[in-house]
């Protein structure tokens, strides 16, 4: 079978072996709610905290707290959070308007439409 050559790596990316192994470990062994106080939850919280710290380090972000980094389940969820969060922040600060173009991805256009 020929390897797949796909030029939109953001839309479809194979997991690295290290990521797959870490994910399987958590799914199989550390499945607790990281907000829970039981031992599995506390262990899950530690893994989540370390993941946030590692991501901030990899991104070169300094002077940030782990809780400043939000993990989302998808690009659409991240786009919605960015657009709607920015709109609410601008409203709270009495800031200017947000603009976009009709060539944007629906994950950007839909929250703009709901805010309009």
PDB file of C-alpha atoms in Angstrom:
ATOM      1  CA  UNK A   1       0.000   0.000   0.000  1.00  0.00           C
ATOM      2  CA  UNK A   2       1.325   3.446  -0.922  1.00  0.00           C
ATOM      3  CA  UNK A   3       1.711   5.997   1.867  1.00  0.00           C
ATOM      4  CA  UNK A   4      -0.842   8.779   1.979  1.00  0.00           C
ATOM      5  CA  UNK A   5       0.476  12.223   1.091  1.00  0.00           C
ATOM      6  CA  UNK A   6      -1.808  14.783   2.656  1.00  0.00           C
ATOM      7  CA  UNK A   7      -1.008  18.477   2.557  1.00  0.00           C
ATOM      8  CA  UNK A   8      -3.382  19.682   5.289  1.00  0.00           C
ATOM      9  CA  UNK A   9      -1.576  18.329   8.333  1.00  0.00           C
ATOM     10  CA  UNK A  10      -3.744  20.413  10.647  1.00  0.00           C
ATOM     11  CA  UNK A  11      -6.905  18.604   9.567  1.00  0.00           C
ATOM     12  CA  UNK A  12      -5.508  15.076   9.686  1.00  0.00           C
ATOM     13  CA  UNK A  13      -2.381  14.201  11.599  1.00  0.00           C
ATOM     14  CA  UNK A  14      -1.288  10.739  12.658  1.00  0.00           C
ATOM     15  CA  UNK A  15      -0.391  10.404  16.320  1.00  0.00           C
ATOM     16  CA  UNK A  16       3.246   9.980  17.202  1.00  0.00           C
ATOM     17  CA  UNK A  17       4.164   6.732  18.928  1.00  0.00           C
ATOM     18  CA  UNK A  18       4.901   8.661  22.147  1.00  0.00           C
ATOM     19  CA  UNK A  19       1.506  10.407  22.090  1.00  0.00           C
ATOM     20  CA  UNK A  20      -0.300   7.138  21.350  1.00  0.00           C
ATOM     21  CA  UNK A  21       1.497   5.374  24.203  1.00  0.00           C
ATOM     22  CA  UNK A  22       0.739   8.182  26.675  1.00  0.00           C
ATOM     23  CA  UNK A  23      -2.894   8.285  25.586  1.00  0.00           C
ATOM     24  CA  UNK A  24      -3.311   4.530  25.979  1.00  0.00           C
ATOM     25  CA  UNK A  25      -1.756   4.678  29.454  1.00  0.00           C
ATOM     26  CA  UNK A  26      -4.240   7.325  30.551  1.00  0.00           C
ATOM     27  CA  UNK A  27      -7.230   5.574  28.955  1.00  0.00           C
ATOM     28  CA  UNK A  28      -6.324   2.231  30.490  1.00  0.00           C
ATOM     29  CA  UNK A  29      -4.955   3.274  33.882  1.00  0.00           C
ATOM     30  CA  UNK A  30      -5.541   6.912  34.793  1.00  0.00           C
ATOM     31  CA  UNK A  31      -9.132   7.492  33.759  1.00  0.00           C
ATOM     32  CA  UNK A  32     -10.170   9.605  36.741  1.00  0.00           C
ATOM     33  CA  UNK A  33     -11.756  13.017  36.525  1.00  0.00           C
ATOM     34  CA  UNK A  34      -8.886  15.467  37.135  1.00  0.00           C
ATOM     35  CA  UNK A  35     -11.237  17.596  39.256  1.00  0.00           C
ATOM     36  CA  UNK A  36     -11.939  14.706  41.633  1.00  0.00           C
ATOM     37  CA  UNK A  37     -10.127  14.261  44.943  1.00  0.00           C
ATOM     38  CA  UNK A  38      -9.829  10.462  44.790  1.00  0.00           C
ATOM     39  CA  UNK A  39      -6.431   8.940  43.985  1.00  0.00           C
ATOM     40  CA  UNK A  40      -7.094   8.331  40.278  1.00  0.00           C
ATOM     41  CA  UNK A  41      -8.448  11.879  39.903  1.00  0.00           C
ATOM     42  CA  UNK A  42      -5.431  13.367  41.663  1.00  0.00           C
ATOM     43  CA  UNK A  43      -3.136  11.365  39.378  1.00  0.00           C
ATOM     44  CA  UNK A  44      -5.090  12.529  36.309  1.00  0.00           C
ATOM     45  CA  UNK A  45      -4.826  16.133  37.550  1.00  0.00           C
ATOM     46  CA  UNK A  46      -1.049  15.772  37.793  1.00  0.00           C
ATOM     47  CA  UNK A  47      -0.817  14.444  34.246  1.00  0.00           C
ATOM     48  CA  UNK A  48      -2.986  17.283  32.953  1.00  0.00           C
ATOM     49  CA  UNK A  49      -0.892  19.850  34.839  1.00  0.00           C
ATOM     50  CA  UNK A  50       2.322  18.370  33.404  1.00  0.00           C
ATOM     51  CA  UNK A  51       0.831  18.341  29.899  1.00  0.00           C
ATOM     52  CA  UNK A  52      -0.075  22.014  30.167  1.00  0.00           C
ATOM     53  CA  UNK A  53       3.388  22.878  31.444  1.00  0.00           C
ATOM     54  CA  UNK A  54       5.068  20.882  28.652  1.00  0.00           C
ATOM     55  CA  UNK A  55       2.864  22.532  26.014  1.00  0.00           C
ATOM     56  CA  UNK A  56       3.645  26.028  27.311  1.00  0.00           C
ATOM     57  CA  UNK A  57       7.358  25.202  27.322  1.00  0.00           C
ATOM     58  CA  UNK A  58       7.204  23.780  23.782  1.00  0.00           C
ATOM     59  CA  UNK A  59       5.420  26.930  22.611  1.00  0.00           C
ATOM     60  CA  UNK A  60       8.025  29.131  24.305  1.00  0.00           C
ATOM     61  CA  UNK A  61       5.408  30.833  26.478  1.00  0.00           C
ATOM     62  CA  UNK A  62       6.881  32.451  29.554  1.00  0.00           C
ATOM     63  CA  UNK A  63       5.162  33.967  32.567  1.00  0.00           C
ATOM     64  CA  UNK A  64       1.987  31.934  32.017  1.00  0.00           C
ATOM     65  CA  UNK A  65       0.178  29.714  34.437  1.00  0.00           C
ATOM     66  CA  UNK A  66      -0.855  26.190  33.478  1.00  0.00           C
ATOM     67  CA  UNK A  67      -4.523  27.096  33.921  1.00  0.00           C
ATOM     68  CA  UNK A  68      -4.114  29.786  31.222  1.00  0.00           C
ATOM     69  CA  UNK A  69      -3.806  27.018  28.613  1.00  0.00           C
ATOM     70  CA  UNK A  70      -7.122  25.537  27.534  1.00  0.00           C
ATOM     71  CA  UNK A  71      -7.261  22.190  25.771  1.00  0.00           C
ATOM     72  CA  UNK A  72     -10.128  21.774  23.307  1.00  0.00           C
ATOM     73  CA  UNK A  73     -11.484  18.667  21.619  1.00  0.00           C
ATOM     74  CA  UNK A  74     -11.371  20.089  18.100  1.00  0.00           C
ATOM     75  CA  UNK A  75     -10.386  22.978  15.895  1.00  0.00           C
ATOM     76  CA  UNK A  76     -14.026  24.048  15.713  1.00  0.00           C
ATOM     77  CA  UNK A  77     -14.263  24.208  19.495  1.00  0.00           C
ATOM     78  CA  UNK A  78     -11.026  26.222  19.622  1.00  0.00           C
ATOM     79  CA  UNK A  79     -12.269  28.635  16.923  1.00  0.00           C
ATOM     80  CA  UNK A  80     -15.576  29.122  18.754  1.00  0.00           C
ATOM     81  CA  UNK A  81     -13.781  29.756  22.033  1.00  0.00           C
ATOM     82  CA  UNK A  82     -11.462  32.295  20.397  1.00  0.00           C
ATOM     83  CA  UNK A  83     -14.180  34.226  18.557  1.00  0.00           C
ATOM     84  CA  UNK A  84     -16.839  34.199  21.271  1.00  0.00           C
ATOM     85  CA  UNK A  85     -14.314  34.750  24.069  1.00  0.00           C
ATOM     86  CA  UNK A  86     -12.790  37.716  22.254  1.00  0.00           C
ATOM     87  CA  UNK A  87     -16.238  39.179  21.561  1.00  0.00           C
ATOM     88  CA  UNK A  88     -17.212  38.959  25.229  1.00  0.00           C
ATOM     89  CA  UNK A  89     -13.859  40.402  26.340  1.00  0.00           C
ATOM     90  CA  UNK A  90     -14.216  43.321  23.918  1.00  0.00           C
ATOM     91  CA  UNK A  91     -17.772  43.954  25.135  1.00  0.00           C
ATOM     92  CA  UNK A  92     -16.623  43.930  28.753  1.00  0.00           C
ATOM     93  CA  UNK A  93     -13.832  46.357  27.875  1.00  0.00           C
ATOM     94  CA  UNK A  94     -16.121  48.447  25.661  1.00  0.00           C
ATOM     95  CA  UNK A  95     -13.789  47.746  22.767  1.00  0.00           C
ATOM     96  CA  UNK A  96     -14.182  47.888  19.026  1.00  0.00           C
ATOM     97  CA  UNK A  97     -15.899  45.579  16.606  1.00  0.00           C
ATOM     98  CA  UNK A  98     -14.686  42.209  15.368  1.00  0.00           C
ATOM     99  CA  UNK A  99     -14.544  41.670  11.629  1.00  0.00           C
ATOM    100  CA  UNK A 100     -14.020  38.678   9.373  1.00  0.00           C
ATOM    101  CA  UNK A 101     -14.392  37.803   5.710  1.00  0.00           C
ATOM    102  CA  UNK A 102     -16.725  35.430   3.921  1.00  0.00           C
ATOM    103  CA  UNK A 103     -13.742  33.297   2.900  1.00  0.00           C
ATOM    104  CA  UNK A 104     -13.248  32.039   6.467  1.00  0.00           C
ATOM    105  CA  UNK A 105     -13.917  28.483   7.571  1.00  0.00           C
ATOM    106  CA  UNK A 106     -17.463  27.822   8.839  1.00  0.00           C
ATOM    107  CA  UNK A 107     -16.003  27.287  12.323  1.00  0.00           C
ATOM    108  CA  UNK A 108     -15.198  31.015  12.284  1.00  0.00           C
ATOM    109  CA  UNK A 109     -18.232  32.240  10.326  1.00  0.00           C
ATOM    110  CA  UNK A 110     -20.860  30.500  12.471  1.00  0.00           C
ATOM    111  CA  UNK A 111     -19.888  32.105  15.792  1.00  0.00           C
ATOM    112  CA  UNK A 112     -19.668  35.474  14.034  1.00  0.00           C
ATOM    113  CA  UNK A 113     -23.203  34.929  12.697  1.00  0.00           C
ATOM    114  CA  UNK A 114     -24.506  34.019  16.140  1.00  0.00           C
ATOM    115  CA  UNK A 115     -22.923  37.155  17.611  1.00  0.00           C
ATOM    116  CA  UNK A 116     -24.229  39.477  14.885  1.00  0.00           C
TER     117      UNK A 116
END
